[in-house]
Amino acid sequence: MKKFTTVLATLLAGSAMVSAAAACEITLRSSDTHPDGYPTVEAVKYMGTLLTERSGGRICVEVFHSAQLGEEKDTIEQTRFGVIDMNRVSLGPFNNLIEETKVVSLPFIFRSTDHMHRVMDGPVGDGILAAFQPHDLIGLGFYDGGSRSFYNSEKPITSMADLAGMNMRVMQSDIFVDMMTAMGANATPLPYGEVYSAIQTGVIDGAENNWPSFESSGHYEVAGYYTLNQHLIVPEVLVMAKAAWEKLSAEDQALVRQAAKDSVPHMRELWTAREKVSEEKVRAAGVEIITDIDKTPFIEAMVPVYEKHVTTDKLKDLVARIQATE
Ligand code: GTR
């Protein structure tokens, strides 16, 4: 309850600012864990600009970045309850709630970012967006989350054996706990905002993420070794609260869908540029980057993770369709 009250207070303070600045009839408040300027934050702002233009100034989007509304798992609940109107999140924290999202969060399921784009831009992606509806959410589109690799404060990880016994943070999803365990480490599920201090104080040895998150979170300041094993390519999603959606006319719903769709190519450009900038910054800070790593043992170790999580015909079919996508 306390969290809800805090979120409401933050939203109300924001809405006072917006109404002073513009005459929007509808202001959609959107949450993001990342700081201002991060590609996901800028993409949702861009979506808002398109929406405002196309609605003749009636509909606006306000992005509450930097986890102002809370950590991802909590904001997902608040979006389902309609306290938050929109949310840009990784698919990871949805895994335990929406089984279809598990399939595109599996380690090594995508061969490359291009492969991920082809899958998420096609019927598999459309099916996953539709799977949000029974959970009081409307799936609007997918954004990039790069590929995730290990970083830690202790030593260069050059093989799976080096992970043995290390305490590694994962996103709050059973798949990632099982993935990390199968790789030999002690999996520690934690909210993103707790990772920096957990590494700094030695509660965990490391975590895993993409270049922009590793850099923008400052984790590279406390984790000096980054191993590019690229075990995960987890798409990000933009969702809307069903409550907010149902308040819109059919015409406005179409405008929202289209603006979200049109923000995707822009987001991809921002992402590619930010990956380079973040990599340069991390390298310049002296982080040791390990590129010479054989992925095969990591891929082979994931067989039991697939067996445990891909259990129904529906999920097996989805995996087969992804693997068959060129
Ligand atoms: C980032 C992702 C965030 C969040 C974070 C995490 O790459 O963009 O939405 O999920 O990872 O590790 O918690």
Short mmCIF file of C-alpha atoms and ligand atoms in Angstrom, two decimals:
data_model
loop_
_atom_site.label_atom_id
_atom_site.label_comp_id
_atom_site.label_asym_id
_atom_site.label_seq_id
_atom_site.Cartn_x
_atom_site.Cartn_y
_atom_site.Cartn_z
CA MET A 1 0.00 0.00 0.00
CA LYS A 2 2.83 2.35 0.92
CA LYS A 3 4.37 1.77 -2.49
CA PHE A 4 1.06 2.58 -4.20
CA THR A 5 0.77 5.80 -2.22
CA THR A 6 4.31 6.82 -3.19
CA VAL A 7 3.61 6.06 -6.84
CA LEU A 8 0.40 8.07 -6.74
CA ALA A 9 2.17 11.03 -5.12
CA THR A 10 4.89 10.94 -7.81
CA LEU A 11 2.30 10.71 -10.55
CA LEU A 12 0.26 13.59 -9.13
CA ALA A 13 3.33 15.82 -8.81
CA GLY A 14 4.13 14.98 -12.46
CA SER A 15 0.61 15.71 -13.65
CA ALA A 16 0.65 19.18 -12.05
CA MET A 17 3.78 19.95 -14.08
CA VAL A 18 2.27 18.62 -17.29
CA SER A 19 -1.01 20.48 -17.00
CA ALA A 20 0.94 23.70 -16.43
CA ALA A 21 3.01 23.01 -19.54
CA ALA A 22 0.41 21.84 -22.06
CA ALA A 23 -3.28 21.36 -22.63
CA CYS A 24 -3.34 17.61 -23.03
CA GLU A 25 -6.76 16.03 -22.51
CA ILE A 26 -5.17 12.67 -21.76
CA THR A 27 -1.72 12.21 -20.25
CA LEU A 28 -0.38 8.66 -20.23
CA ARG A 29 2.24 8.15 -17.51
CA SER A 30 4.90 5.67 -18.46
CA SER A 31 7.49 3.98 -16.26
CA ASP A 32 11.10 3.05 -17.05
CA THR A 33 13.90 1.82 -14.82
CA HIS A 34 16.56 3.48 -16.98
CA PRO A 35 17.86 7.05 -16.73
CA ASP A 36 16.88 9.92 -18.97
CA GLY A 37 18.62 9.66 -22.34
CA TYR A 38 18.66 5.83 -22.35
CA PRO A 39 17.30 4.45 -25.68
CA THR A 40 14.13 2.97 -24.15
CA VAL A 41 13.30 6.23 -22.36
CA GLU A 42 13.92 8.28 -25.51
CA ALA A 43 11.89 5.83 -27.63
CA VAL A 44 8.82 6.19 -25.41
CA LYS A 45 9.23 9.98 -25.44
CA TYR A 46 9.40 9.82 -29.25
CA MET A 47 6.26 7.66 -29.29
CA GLY A 48 4.60 10.37 -27.17
CA THR A 49 5.66 13.11 -29.57
CA LEU A 50 4.12 11.21 -32.49
CA LEU A 51 0.94 10.62 -30.49
CA THR A 52 0.61 14.26 -29.48
CA GLU A 53 1.12 15.42 -33.07
CA ARG A 54 -1.30 12.89 -34.52
CA SER A 55 -4.01 13.54 -31.92
CA GLY A 56 -3.88 17.28 -32.50
CA GLY A 57 -2.33 17.82 -29.06
CA ARG A 58 -4.98 15.86 -27.15
CA ILE A 59 -2.90 12.88 -26.01
CA CYS A 60 0.47 13.19 -24.29
CA VAL A 61 2.92 10.75 -22.78
CA GLU A 62 5.04 11.51 -19.76
CA VAL A 63 7.95 9.21 -19.03
CA PHE A 64 8.94 8.66 -15.40
CA HIS A 65 12.50 7.41 -15.90
CA SER A 66 15.16 6.27 -13.41
CA ALA A 67 12.79 3.90 -11.57
CA GLN A 68 10.93 6.91 -10.08
CA LEU A 69 7.83 4.71 -9.90
CA GLY A 70 9.65 1.67 -8.53
CA GLU A 71 11.50 -1.47 -9.57
CA GLU A 72 10.25 -3.34 -12.63
CA LYS A 73 8.40 -6.14 -10.89
CA ASP A 74 6.45 -3.69 -8.71
CA THR A 75 5.66 -1.35 -11.60
CA ILE A 76 4.33 -4.30 -13.59
CA GLU A 77 1.81 -4.97 -10.81
CA GLN A 78 0.90 -1.29 -10.67
CA THR A 79 0.36 -1.24 -14.42
CA ARG A 80 -1.90 -4.29 -14.16
CA PHE A 81 -3.89 -2.44 -11.50
CA GLY A 82 -4.09 0.67 -13.71
CA VAL A 83 -2.12 2.90 -11.31
CA ILE A 84 0.55 3.35 -14.01
CA ASP A 85 -0.71 3.80 -17.61
CA MET A 86 2.28 2.51 -19.58
CA ASN A 87 5.45 0.62 -18.83
CA ARG A 88 8.64 -0.19 -20.71
CA VAL A 89 10.16 -3.33 -19.23
CA SER A 90 12.29 -6.33 -20.08
CA LEU A 91 10.33 -9.49 -20.88
CA GLY A 92 12.30 -11.24 -18.10
CA PRO A 93 10.14 -10.05 -15.17
CA PHE A 94 7.04 -11.28 -17.04
CA ASN A 95 8.30 -14.86 -17.33
CA ASN A 96 6.64 -16.21 -14.19
CA LEU A 97 3.34 -14.53 -15.12
CA ILE A 98 2.98 -14.98 -18.90
CA GLU A 99 4.36 -18.28 -20.13
CA GLU A 100 4.70 -17.17 -23.77
CA THR A 101 7.35 -14.63 -22.70
CA LYS A 102 9.51 -17.47 -21.38
CA VAL A 103 10.21 -18.77 -24.85
CA VAL A 104 11.82 -15.55 -26.08
CA SER A 105 13.77 -15.24 -22.82
CA LEU A 106 15.48 -18.62 -23.12
CA PRO A 107 19.28 -18.58 -23.23
CA PHE A 108 20.69 -18.77 -26.78
CA ILE A 109 17.20 -18.95 -28.35
CA PHE A 110 18.12 -16.18 -30.79
CA ARG A 111 21.12 -16.54 -33.06
CA SER A 112 21.58 -12.78 -33.36
CA THR A 113 19.76 -9.50 -32.86
CA ASP A 114 18.67 -9.67 -36.52
CA HIS A 115 17.15 -13.09 -35.87
CA MET A 116 15.36 -11.69 -32.80
CA HIS A 117 13.98 -8.81 -34.91
CA ARG A 118 12.67 -11.18 -37.58
CA VAL A 119 10.92 -13.30 -34.94
CA MET A 120 9.47 -10.43 -32.89
CA ASP A 121 8.36 -8.50 -36.02
CA GLY A 122 6.42 -11.55 -37.25
CA PRO A 123 3.56 -13.77 -36.11
CA VAL A 124 5.45 -15.13 -33.06
CA GLY A 125 5.90 -11.58 -31.78
CA ASP A 126 2.24 -10.73 -32.48
CA GLY A 127 1.17 -13.81 -30.50
CA ILE A 128 3.31 -12.78 -27.55
CA LEU A 129 1.88 -9.24 -27.59
CA ALA A 130 -1.63 -10.73 -27.53
CA ALA A 131 -0.71 -12.93 -24.53
CA PHE A 132 -0.59 -9.81 -22.30
CA GLN A 133 -4.33 -9.14 -22.62
CA PRO A 134 -5.61 -11.76 -20.11
CA HIS A 135 -3.26 -10.17 -17.56
CA ASP A 136 -4.87 -6.73 -17.81
CA LEU A 137 -2.13 -5.41 -20.08
CA ILE A 138 -2.03 -4.41 -23.74
CA GLY A 139 1.22 -5.30 -25.52
CA LEU A 140 2.17 -2.42 -27.82
CA GLY A 141 5.57 -3.34 -29.23
CA PHE A 142 9.04 -4.71 -28.67
CA TYR A 143 12.27 -2.81 -28.21
CA ASP A 144 15.90 -3.95 -28.26
CA GLY A 145 17.79 -5.14 -25.21
CA GLY A 146 21.03 -6.14 -26.91
CA SER A 147 22.79 -9.28 -25.77
CA ARG A 148 23.59 -9.91 -22.15
CA SER A 149 26.99 -11.04 -20.88
CA PHE A 150 28.62 -11.64 -17.49
CA TYR A 151 30.46 -9.06 -15.43
CA ASN A 152 32.02 -9.39 -12.01
CA SER A 153 34.36 -7.82 -9.51
CA GLU A 154 36.58 -10.83 -8.90
CA LYS A 155 38.32 -12.29 -11.93
CA PRO A 156 38.21 -12.71 -15.70
CA ILE A 157 35.66 -15.44 -16.54
CA THR A 158 37.10 -17.33 -19.49
CA SER A 159 35.13 -20.58 -19.27
CA MET A 160 32.08 -22.03 -17.52
CA ALA A 161 34.33 -23.54 -14.84
CA ASP A 162 35.26 -20.00 -13.70
CA LEU A 163 31.62 -19.37 -12.76
CA ALA A 164 31.57 -22.22 -10.24
CA GLY A 165 30.47 -21.00 -6.83
CA MET A 166 30.27 -17.32 -7.82
CA ASN A 167 27.28 -15.33 -6.57
CA MET A 168 25.68 -13.85 -9.65
CA ARG A 169 22.61 -11.63 -9.80
CA VAL A 170 19.84 -12.52 -12.24
CA MET A 171 16.56 -10.83 -13.13
CA GLN A 172 13.59 -12.05 -11.10
CA SER A 173 12.57 -14.97 -13.30
CA ASP A 174 12.83 -18.72 -12.65
CA ILE A 175 14.38 -19.29 -16.08
CA PHE A 176 17.34 -17.08 -15.24
CA VAL A 177 17.79 -18.70 -11.83
CA ASP A 178 17.86 -22.13 -13.52
CA MET A 179 20.15 -20.84 -16.27
CA MET A 180 22.71 -19.49 -13.81
CA THR A 181 22.51 -22.62 -11.65
CA ALA A 182 23.06 -24.85 -14.70
CA MET A 183 26.16 -22.78 -15.50
CA GLY A 184 27.52 -23.55 -12.04
CA ALA A 185 27.02 -20.21 -10.25
CA ASN A 186 24.83 -19.32 -7.26
CA ALA A 187 21.92 -17.41 -8.76
CA THR A 188 20.75 -14.37 -6.78
CA PRO A 189 17.53 -12.80 -8.08
CA LEU A 190 17.55 -9.09 -7.23
CA PRO A 191 15.84 -5.92 -8.48
CA TYR A 192 18.05 -3.96 -10.88
CA GLY A 193 18.36 -0.99 -8.54
CA GLU A 194 20.02 -3.11 -5.84
CA VAL A 195 22.79 -4.54 -8.00
CA TYR A 196 25.34 -1.72 -7.71
CA SER A 197 25.53 -1.76 -3.93
CA ALA A 198 25.27 -5.56 -3.80
CA ILE A 199 28.44 -5.81 -5.91
CA GLN A 200 30.14 -2.97 -4.06
CA THR A 201 29.54 -4.55 -0.65
CA GLY A 202 30.44 -8.05 -1.88
CA VAL A 203 26.94 -9.49 -1.33
CA ILE A 204 27.23 -10.69 -4.93
CA ASP A 205 30.27 -11.09 -7.18
CA GLY A 206 28.62 -9.93 -10.34
CA ALA A 207 25.66 -9.86 -12.68
CA GLU A 208 24.93 -9.90 -16.40
CA ASN A 209 23.64 -7.32 -18.82
CA ASN A 210 24.13 -5.52 -22.14
CA TRP A 211 26.63 -2.70 -22.82
CA PRO A 212 24.22 0.23 -22.28
CA SER A 213 22.88 -1.13 -18.96
CA PHE A 214 26.36 -2.11 -17.72
CA GLU A 215 27.48 1.44 -18.42
CA SER A 216 24.45 3.58 -17.49
CA SER A 217 23.91 1.78 -14.18
CA GLY A 218 27.55 2.42 -13.24
CA HIS A 219 28.01 -1.31 -12.57
CA TYR A 220 31.27 -1.15 -14.55
CA GLU A 221 32.68 1.03 -11.76
CA VAL A 222 32.43 -1.88 -9.31
CA ALA A 223 32.74 -4.86 -11.71
CA GLY A 224 36.00 -4.68 -13.63
CA TYR A 225 35.66 -7.85 -15.74
CA TYR A 226 33.19 -8.26 -18.62
CA THR A 227 33.02 -11.55 -20.52
CA LEU A 228 31.24 -11.35 -23.88
CA ASN A 229 29.58 -14.76 -23.80
CA GLN A 230 26.20 -13.29 -24.93
CA HIS A 231 24.00 -15.95 -23.34
CA LEU A 232 20.76 -13.96 -23.54
CA ILE A 233 19.04 -11.72 -26.07
CA VAL A 234 15.90 -10.69 -24.18
CA PRO A 235 13.53 -8.32 -26.01
CA GLU A 236 12.00 -5.41 -24.13
CA VAL A 237 8.31 -4.60 -24.30
CA LEU A 238 6.10 -1.52 -24.10
CA VAL A 239 2.78 -2.32 -22.43
CA MET A 240 -0.27 -0.30 -21.51
CA ALA A 241 -2.68 -0.78 -18.62
CA LYS A 242 -5.97 -2.29 -19.76
CA ALA A 243 -7.74 0.31 -17.59
CA ALA A 244 -6.09 3.20 -19.48
CA TRP A 245 -6.64 1.47 -22.82
CA GLU A 246 -10.36 1.03 -22.24
CA LYS A 247 -10.78 4.72 -21.53
CA LEU A 248 -9.62 5.51 -25.08
CA SER A 249 -11.87 5.61 -28.13
CA ALA A 250 -11.19 3.03 -30.85
CA GLU A 251 -9.61 5.80 -32.95
CA ASP A 252 -7.29 6.82 -30.14
CA GLN A 253 -6.38 3.18 -29.47
CA ALA A 254 -5.34 2.91 -33.12
CA LEU A 255 -3.24 6.07 -32.75
CA VAL A 256 -1.49 4.63 -29.68
CA ARG A 257 -0.77 1.32 -31.43
CA GLN A 258 0.59 3.05 -34.51
CA ALA A 259 2.77 5.49 -32.55
CA ALA A 260 4.24 2.58 -30.57
CA LYS A 261 4.90 0.67 -33.79
CA ASP A 262 6.53 3.70 -35.38
CA SER A 263 8.82 4.20 -32.39
CA VAL A 264 10.44 0.77 -32.91
CA PRO A 265 12.76 1.60 -35.87
CA HIS A 266 13.77 4.82 -34.10
CA MET A 267 14.55 2.85 -30.93
CA ARG A 268 16.71 0.41 -32.90
CA GLU A 269 18.80 3.28 -34.28
CA LEU A 270 19.20 4.80 -30.83
CA TRP A 271 20.16 1.40 -29.46
CA THR A 272 22.90 0.72 -32.00
CA ALA A 273 24.41 4.14 -31.39
CA ARG A 274 24.24 3.79 -27.60
CA GLU A 275 25.85 0.35 -27.63
CA LYS A 276 28.95 1.90 -29.25
CA VAL A 277 29.07 4.87 -26.89
CA SER A 278 28.63 2.66 -23.82
CA GLU A 279 31.29 0.22 -24.99
CA GLU A 280 33.76 3.07 -25.54
CA LYS A 281 33.06 4.48 -22.08
CA VAL A 282 33.47 1.11 -20.36
CA ARG A 283 36.69 0.34 -22.25
CA ALA A 284 38.07 3.81 -21.49
CA ALA A 285 37.41 3.18 -17.78
CA GLY A 286 39.83 0.24 -17.95
CA VAL A 287 37.37 -2.65 -17.60
CA GLU A 288 38.98 -5.90 -18.77
CA ILE A 289 36.92 -7.28 -21.69
CA ILE A 290 37.15 -11.02 -22.32
CA THR A 291 36.16 -11.91 -25.87
CA ASP A 292 37.93 -15.24 -26.32
CA ILE A 293 35.31 -17.59 -24.93
CA ASP A 294 33.89 -20.84 -26.28
CA LYS A 295 30.08 -20.62 -26.10
CA THR A 296 29.51 -24.33 -26.84
CA PRO A 297 29.69 -25.62 -23.20
CA PHE A 298 27.28 -22.85 -22.13
CA ILE A 299 24.84 -23.80 -24.88
CA GLU A 300 25.08 -27.50 -24.01
CA ALA A 301 24.47 -26.77 -20.31
CA MET A 302 21.12 -25.21 -21.21
CA VAL A 303 19.47 -28.48 -22.29
CA PRO A 304 17.91 -29.14 -18.83
CA VAL A 305 16.71 -25.51 -18.65
CA TYR A 306 14.83 -25.96 -21.93
CA GLU A 307 13.45 -29.31 -20.73
CA LYS A 308 12.21 -27.81 -17.48
CA HIS A 309 10.59 -24.70 -18.97
CA VAL A 310 9.43 -25.73 -22.44
CA THR A 311 6.84 -28.24 -21.30
CA THR A 312 3.58 -27.68 -23.19
CA ASP A 313 2.86 -28.25 -26.88
CA LYS A 314 2.21 -24.53 -27.26
CA LEU A 315 5.67 -23.61 -25.94
CA LYS A 316 7.38 -26.40 -27.89
CA ASP A 317 5.72 -25.14 -31.04
CA LEU A 318 6.88 -21.58 -30.34
CA VAL A 319 10.47 -22.74 -29.83
CA ALA A 320 10.32 -24.73 -33.08
CA ARG A 321 8.94 -21.73 -34.98
CA ILE A 322 11.66 -19.46 -33.62
CA GLN A 323 14.38 -21.94 -34.51
CA ALA A 324 12.89 -22.34 -38.00
CA THR A 325 12.88 -18.58 -38.60
CA GLU A 326 15.78 -17.72 -40.91
C1 GTR B 1 18.14 -4.11 -18.68
C2 GTR B 1 16.71 -3.92 -19.10
C3 GTR B 1 15.90 -3.48 -17.92
C4 GTR B 1 16.09 -4.40 -16.74
C5 GTR B 1 17.54 -4.69 -16.47
C6 GTR B 1 17.74 -5.77 -15.42
O1 GTR B 1 18.91 -4.54 -19.78
O2 GTR B 1 16.63 -2.91 -20.08
O3 GTR B 1 14.56 -3.39 -18.33
O4 GTR B 1 15.39 -5.58 -16.95
O5 GTR B 1 18.21 -5.07 -17.65
O6 GTR B 1 18.70 -6.51 -15.54
O7 GTR B 1 16.96 -5.84 -14.47
#
